[in-house]
């Protein structure tokens, strides 16, 4: 009987309610479930190819060559474990096409015999051999070259043996800084690139006969015991796939947050729909209670009903997703540079669905508690039915779950908190605006007359001032949707601005200049009419201790690790590059503390240290802290004098840590410099002459890098934008639901107005004024808040000044207006045809 | 002989399609004099509310004519009918039907301002005073009791000084005591203004207070 009541009868009597509930939930959850499936597909793909990505069972690596004692220790450890091994050195350097004289930066992967233990390298001709020079597909496309072409790397010239068309160790193609070339390790010495301080990674790869987890863990402990330097790390296949997955995860996490807004909007809709529905069904529910069905059973029935709809939504989604995925897989594969199959494993969604269900159900808690509080016997005698009131505290479980869910989806407590905080801000501001607007309107319509200025408008204004929380809900859902769209568009503008190759950006970023090369290199540049700027020393170091407390290797082993914890682990385990200089560049700004005093650090006083703000937060370092660095085996102490912000996208030589000149100047170092923009022939000639004279010095073409980064950001932005439009679609469905429900609830009001003399046109105008004003205010607020949040992000992330792009405010406003007015018109149409006859007692 | 206000001739109305169609009015003819008070009575389904809805121009007849103040309302289009109703008729409903977002005073003002009547505000205030609710003029319908709501509805129906007032079970949703008081008020005001009253009721006591009682049975006059 209960099943019959809550399912068959309900569905038959209220098909529109169920259709709207279904659509709202479908649109609200589709984004999140879809992202979850794609993300899990990418991770699964990476996990499956974890060994191929690393090419071995484990690697011991550092951003320096291992010291002889460390190499000896490794040999001793691995004697116990039957194994094969090879070495890989990855470094960036310039390569020159001897035939054309054209040079560019490449990633040199110098591999020893036996590479790779796992995975494959497909070529366009002769099979891959680690003793010969191969180039990647990217370089072939850039230069239009193949086998047999002479390339000069450092001081050595070698012919290319072929083109690697597929490298299973490259996780996400297209995300690397420069195209790769495969170089014979045994000839790397001859290039002269392995100078002290050269930027590279030195890795010893091992393939074990027994690569079981116990053996790997044992080796890890032994290596860490024998090599205490935290700059030396052990990498397992899983770590490599995790590292690659991090790139896609960051993107999918932000997409998930955009999709979460869609879900929240849809849940607002679900709440509203159920509220109206329960009110419409209250008399029947009271009757059921009268005949013995307890309130708890009634609530159980509603939960079962909602669960059934949710299950249906998920079933439809899981049927839809493989079809959509099949269509999107080629695009995803191309954009991620990862070969994803067209078959999708729907288990990827399994993790998210229960959470979505709990969150969706929790939004109904206040209504269900309200139902439990309803005096049902009295309702049957009452003239007007009323659901028991729900209280503020009833929303707390939902709020708490949402907060947890935000952090979980963003995989970052900080981002989750910012997101949740922004939502609270939008909620508070929206509520305040609604209340303020109602107060102002009340003052405006004070007096007896309804003609303010016309009767349609006057009645609409009164509707606006006297509607309660439903008005706030409608306003909120619209404002959140508009905020999101505005935010995305403004961020887009920032990305375009930030990654535009403007006159302020350098033409070349130059690195790996050895100490002894500095003077002659500067002379060469001067003679070439291309003087260098911002010549900056770079010293390799590692933070050893803060206020005497040592930094330890840190790695948490449980499943969920936030992005911050990941970064923290990486920062603590890795060394860092630092510089010394007394001045600030244009891209630096001190936010607390004092600048360095003039004259450098005298003997007898600790050197002052300037640190970057986010680094200081991550490492928990404050003004006045004493930092102990290990500068290539020599301890160096300094005191934090100031904390600064850095605009990294300036592409100038900037560092997390800057030391006051004086005591550190003698440390081994290399130099960085930039070449300001100038004529192209001068730039090319500088590169050519430098490679001839100083083959180890490398250049990053900033224009090329900026273009590459802007493409990557653009792809991410597009992905997030698609999800945002999905969220807006949810907002529109809710608007339709809200205005339709308002019209339904006020059907008798509208019929009555008709019986009193309102024409159809006047009724329509009345509704358009009321909903239009609501929409216009919500949209304006949303566009403003979106702009404001974008400015805050611009300020914090890109260090940009405040700016307004009116076109990006105006066009979405027009589009949103058209969409919303059409929605209002559609939902109000029925009201215009209201029949006053239905007001009579027998109707 | 008094001036005729309403002339109904051979009025027919049915609902539903094909075989399921129910003929609710089967050729009703009726005349009502100016200032007369008429009660339409009959069992449920006899057609009294349908007759009222056609007389008040809330619905369209299938056949027959209704002439009110010498105007044939059955030949009017929806726009004309709306205007005619706004200017000549007042309606009191069983469920009160006040606009939920307007105060008591604004509800009474609404028909006056629709017709752009001069001194609308004074008229509305004096009517609220007449129904004893001047102290509740700024209250919303949700803040009024049933009896108060019905008194506001009566004030609103009489605000335009209609030539005819229709009342559909006006005390049906009120308790006996309140209903009696509200009906006293209704009859007092109708008498004072000389308004024609057509009232649908199940209550024989209330029907007896009218000058004439018209019985309906199976869609026709008994």
mmCIF file of C-alpha atoms in Angstrom, chain A residues 59-62 223-224 229-235 243 553 570 573-574:
data_model
loop_
_atom_site.group_PDB
_atom_site.id
_atom_site.type_symbol
_atom_site.label_atom_id
_atom_site.label_comp_id
_atom_site.label_asym_id
_atom_site.label_seq_id
_atom_site.Cartn_x
_atom_site.Cartn_y
_atom_site.Cartn_z
ATOM 1 C CA UNK A 59 64.956 4.518 -9.810
ATOM 2 C CA UNK A 60 67.334 6.318 -7.467
ATOM 3 C CA UNK A 61 67.736 9.886 -8.624
ATOM 4 C CA UNK A 62 68.842 13.387 -7.750
ATOM 5 C CA UNK A 223 68.915 3.349 0.454
ATOM 6 C CA UNK A 224 67.509 6.043 2.722
ATOM 7 C CA UNK A 229 70.601 13.416 1.774
ATOM 8 C CA UNK A 230 66.926 14.129 1.157
ATOM 9 C CA UNK A 231 67.771 15.433 -2.310
ATOM 10 C CA UNK A 232 68.300 11.816 -3.345
ATOM 11 C CA UNK A 233 64.982 10.093 -3.834
ATOM 12 C CA UNK A 234 63.671 6.696 -4.742
ATOM 13 C CA UNK A 235 60.929 6.499 -7.327
ATOM 14 C CA UNK A 243 53.218 12.446 -10.754
ATOM 15 C CA UNK A 553 61.939 13.167 4.738
ATOM 16 C CA UNK A 570 58.054 17.446 -2.806
ATOM 17 C CA UNK A 573 62.459 16.246 -0.259
ATOM 18 C CA UNK A 574 63.911 18.348 -3.046
#
